mmCIF file of C-alpha atoms in Angstrom:
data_model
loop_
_atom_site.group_PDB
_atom_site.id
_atom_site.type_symbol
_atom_site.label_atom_id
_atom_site.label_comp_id
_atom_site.label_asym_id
_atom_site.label_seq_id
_atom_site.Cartn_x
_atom_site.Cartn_y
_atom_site.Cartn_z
ATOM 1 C CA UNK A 1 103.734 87.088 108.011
ATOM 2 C CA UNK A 2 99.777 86.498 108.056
ATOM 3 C CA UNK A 3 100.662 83.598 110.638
ATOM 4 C CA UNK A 4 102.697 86.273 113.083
ATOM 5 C CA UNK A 5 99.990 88.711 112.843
ATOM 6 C CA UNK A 6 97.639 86.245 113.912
ATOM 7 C CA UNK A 7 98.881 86.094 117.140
ATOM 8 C CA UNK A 8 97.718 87.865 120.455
ATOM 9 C CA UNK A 9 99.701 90.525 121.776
ATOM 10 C CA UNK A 10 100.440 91.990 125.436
ATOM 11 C CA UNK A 11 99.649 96.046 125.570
ATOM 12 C CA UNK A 12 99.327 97.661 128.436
ATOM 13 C CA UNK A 13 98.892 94.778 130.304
ATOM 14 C CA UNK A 14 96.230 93.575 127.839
ATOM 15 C CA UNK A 15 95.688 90.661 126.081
ATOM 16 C CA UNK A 16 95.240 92.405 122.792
ATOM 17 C CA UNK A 17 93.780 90.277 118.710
ATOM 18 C CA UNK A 18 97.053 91.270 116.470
ATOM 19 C CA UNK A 19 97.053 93.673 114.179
ATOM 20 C CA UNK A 20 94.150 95.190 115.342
ATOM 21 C CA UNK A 21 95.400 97.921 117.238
ATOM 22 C CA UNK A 22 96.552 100.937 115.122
ATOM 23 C CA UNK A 23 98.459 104.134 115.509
ATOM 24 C CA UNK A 24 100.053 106.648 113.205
ATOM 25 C CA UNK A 25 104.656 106.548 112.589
ATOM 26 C CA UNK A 26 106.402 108.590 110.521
ATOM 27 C CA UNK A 27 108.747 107.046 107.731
ATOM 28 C CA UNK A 28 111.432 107.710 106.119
ATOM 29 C CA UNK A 29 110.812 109.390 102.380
ATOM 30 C CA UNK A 30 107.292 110.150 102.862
ATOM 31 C CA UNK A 31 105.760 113.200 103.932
ATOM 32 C CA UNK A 32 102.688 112.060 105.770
ATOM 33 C CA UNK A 33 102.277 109.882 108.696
ATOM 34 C CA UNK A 34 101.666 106.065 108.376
ATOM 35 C CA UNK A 35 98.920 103.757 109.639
ATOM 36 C CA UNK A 36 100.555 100.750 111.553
ATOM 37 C CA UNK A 37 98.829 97.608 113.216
ATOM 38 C CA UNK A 38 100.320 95.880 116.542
ATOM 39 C CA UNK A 39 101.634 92.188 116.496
ATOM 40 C CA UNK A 40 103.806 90.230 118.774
ATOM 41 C CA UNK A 41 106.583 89.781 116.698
ATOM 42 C CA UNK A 42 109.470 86.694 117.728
ATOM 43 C CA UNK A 43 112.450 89.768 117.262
ATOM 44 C CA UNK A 44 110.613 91.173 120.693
ATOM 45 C CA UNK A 45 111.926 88.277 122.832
ATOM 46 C CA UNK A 46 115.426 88.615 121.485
ATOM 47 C CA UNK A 47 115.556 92.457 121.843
ATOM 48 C CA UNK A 48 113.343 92.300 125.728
ATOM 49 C CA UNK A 49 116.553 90.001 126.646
ATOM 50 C CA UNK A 50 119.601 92.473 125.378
ATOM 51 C CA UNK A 51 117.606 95.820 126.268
ATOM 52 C CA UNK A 52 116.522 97.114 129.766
ATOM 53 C CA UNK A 53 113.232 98.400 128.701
ATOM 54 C CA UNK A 54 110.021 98.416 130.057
ATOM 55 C CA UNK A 55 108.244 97.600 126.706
ATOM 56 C CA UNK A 56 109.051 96.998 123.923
ATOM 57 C CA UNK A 57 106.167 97.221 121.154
ATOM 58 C CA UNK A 58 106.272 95.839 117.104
ATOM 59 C CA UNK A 59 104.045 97.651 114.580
ATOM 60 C CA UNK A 60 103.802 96.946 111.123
ATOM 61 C CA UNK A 61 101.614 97.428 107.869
ATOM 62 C CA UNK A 62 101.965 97.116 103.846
ATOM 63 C CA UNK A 63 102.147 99.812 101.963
ATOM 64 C CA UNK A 64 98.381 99.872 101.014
ATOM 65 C CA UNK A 65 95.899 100.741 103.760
ATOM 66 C CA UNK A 66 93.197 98.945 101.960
ATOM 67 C CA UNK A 67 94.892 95.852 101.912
ATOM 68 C CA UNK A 68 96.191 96.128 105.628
ATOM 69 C CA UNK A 69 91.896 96.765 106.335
ATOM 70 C CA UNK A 70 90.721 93.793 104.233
ATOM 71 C CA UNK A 71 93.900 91.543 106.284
ATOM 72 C CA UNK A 72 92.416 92.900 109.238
ATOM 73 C CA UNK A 73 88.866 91.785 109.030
ATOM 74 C CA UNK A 74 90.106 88.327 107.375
ATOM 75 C CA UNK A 75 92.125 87.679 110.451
ATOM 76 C CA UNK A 76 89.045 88.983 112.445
ATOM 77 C CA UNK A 77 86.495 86.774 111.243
ATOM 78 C CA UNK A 78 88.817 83.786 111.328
ATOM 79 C CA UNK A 79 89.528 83.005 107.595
ATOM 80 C CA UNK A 80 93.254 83.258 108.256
ATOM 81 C CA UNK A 81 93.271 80.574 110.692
ATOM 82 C CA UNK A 82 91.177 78.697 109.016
ATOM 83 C CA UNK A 83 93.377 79.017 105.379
ATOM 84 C CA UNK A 84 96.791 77.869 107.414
ATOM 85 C CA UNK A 85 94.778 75.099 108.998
ATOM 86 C CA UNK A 86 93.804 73.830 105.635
ATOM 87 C CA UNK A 87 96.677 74.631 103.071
ATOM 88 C CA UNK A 88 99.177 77.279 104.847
ATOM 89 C CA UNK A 89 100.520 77.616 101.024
ATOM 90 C CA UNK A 90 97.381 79.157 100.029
ATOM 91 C CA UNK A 91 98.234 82.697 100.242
ATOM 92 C CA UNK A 92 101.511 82.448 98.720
ATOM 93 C CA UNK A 93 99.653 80.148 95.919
ATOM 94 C CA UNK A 94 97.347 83.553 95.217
ATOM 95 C CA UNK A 95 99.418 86.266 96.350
ATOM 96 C CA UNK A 96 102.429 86.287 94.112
ATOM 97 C CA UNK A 97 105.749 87.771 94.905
ATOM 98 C CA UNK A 98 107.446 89.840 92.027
ATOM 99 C CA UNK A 99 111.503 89.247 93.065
ATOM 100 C CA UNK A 100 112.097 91.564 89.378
ATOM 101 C CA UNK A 101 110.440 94.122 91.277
ATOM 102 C CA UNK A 102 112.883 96.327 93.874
ATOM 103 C CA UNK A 103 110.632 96.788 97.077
ATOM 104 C CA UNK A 104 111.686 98.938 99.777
ATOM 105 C CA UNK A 105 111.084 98.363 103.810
ATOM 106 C CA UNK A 106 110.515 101.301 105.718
ATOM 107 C CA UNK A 107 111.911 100.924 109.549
ATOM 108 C CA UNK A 108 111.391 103.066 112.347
ATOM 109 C CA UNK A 109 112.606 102.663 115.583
ATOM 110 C CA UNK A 110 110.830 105.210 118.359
ATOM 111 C CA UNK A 111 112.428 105.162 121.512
ATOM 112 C CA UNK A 112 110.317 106.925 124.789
ATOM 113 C CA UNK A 113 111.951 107.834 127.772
ATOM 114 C CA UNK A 114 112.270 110.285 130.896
ATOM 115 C CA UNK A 115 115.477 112.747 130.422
ATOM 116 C CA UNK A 116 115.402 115.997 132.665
ATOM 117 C CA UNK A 117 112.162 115.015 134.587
ATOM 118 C CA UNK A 118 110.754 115.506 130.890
ATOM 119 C CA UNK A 119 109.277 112.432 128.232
ATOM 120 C CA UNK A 120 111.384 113.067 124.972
ATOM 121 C CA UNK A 121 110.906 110.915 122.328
ATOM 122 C CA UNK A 122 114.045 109.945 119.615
ATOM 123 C CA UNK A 123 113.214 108.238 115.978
ATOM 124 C CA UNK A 124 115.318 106.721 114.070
ATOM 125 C CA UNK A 125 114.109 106.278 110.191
ATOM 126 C CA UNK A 126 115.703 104.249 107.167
ATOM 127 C CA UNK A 127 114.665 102.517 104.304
ATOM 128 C CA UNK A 128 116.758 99.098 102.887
ATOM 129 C CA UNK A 129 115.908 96.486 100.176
ATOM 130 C CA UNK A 130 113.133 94.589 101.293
ATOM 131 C CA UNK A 131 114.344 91.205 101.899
ATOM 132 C CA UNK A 132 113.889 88.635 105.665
ATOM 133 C CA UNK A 133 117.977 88.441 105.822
ATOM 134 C CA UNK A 134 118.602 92.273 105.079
ATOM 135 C CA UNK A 135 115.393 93.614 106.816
ATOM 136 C CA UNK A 136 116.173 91.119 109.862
ATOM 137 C CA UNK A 137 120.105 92.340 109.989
ATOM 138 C CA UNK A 138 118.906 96.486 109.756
ATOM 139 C CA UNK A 139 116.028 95.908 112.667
ATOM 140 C CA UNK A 140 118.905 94.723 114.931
ATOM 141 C CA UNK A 141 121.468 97.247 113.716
ATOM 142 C CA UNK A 142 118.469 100.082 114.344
ATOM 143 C CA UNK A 143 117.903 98.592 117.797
ATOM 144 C CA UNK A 144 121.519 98.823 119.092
#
């Protein structure tokens, strides 16, 4: 994940530092809006070839937004890079996954368009068990 969020991103015709652009999303189960970071995600390509869109756009976070400000300014300074050059196990040396522990992913898919002359705007929310397979498999059922 800290490898994909390296990467640049197109926005607006920009050539944008990932996950360093930030907006607000609503979420499923929680009451308040959600801080989320742009990346270029390898889904986009897949979706940009099955959907006649314009743009298609990938935001993401953890559920902590002092941990998604402390990955930012690692990734800005470099020391991201720098650890996968080095030993890309690093992170997952220090950073230890809990599988005992259920964890939840929160997707939102926001779809803008022109209907009527008029920009509406349609969200679709869930949360599923957070794992690649499962969250992969509900991003592309959200997206049809």
């Amino acid at each position: 994940m800290l490898k994909i969020i390296s990467q640049p991103v197109i926005f607006q015709n920009k050539v944008l530092p990932g996950f360093t652009k930030n907006r607000k999303m609503h979420f499923l189960n929680h009451t308040k809006e959600k801080e989320v970071r742009l990346i270029d995600h390898s889904e986009k390509v897949l979706l940009k070839d099955k959907l006649t869109t314009a743009a298609i756009n990938y935001w993401t976070s953890w559920n902590v937004n002092a941990f998604n400000k402390q990955i930012s300014l690692l990734r800005r300074i470099g020391f991201i890079g720098i650890i996968h050059k080095v030993n890309n196990k690093f992170l997952s040396k220090v950073i230890k996954h809990n599988p005992n522990k259920n964890e939840n992913a929160f997707l939102t898919v926001e779809v803008k368009g022109i209907v009527d002359n008029k920009e509406r705007v349609k969200i679709v929310s869930l949360s599923t068990f957070s794992d690649y397979h499962t969250t992969a498999m509900v991003t592309a059922s959200l997206a049809k």
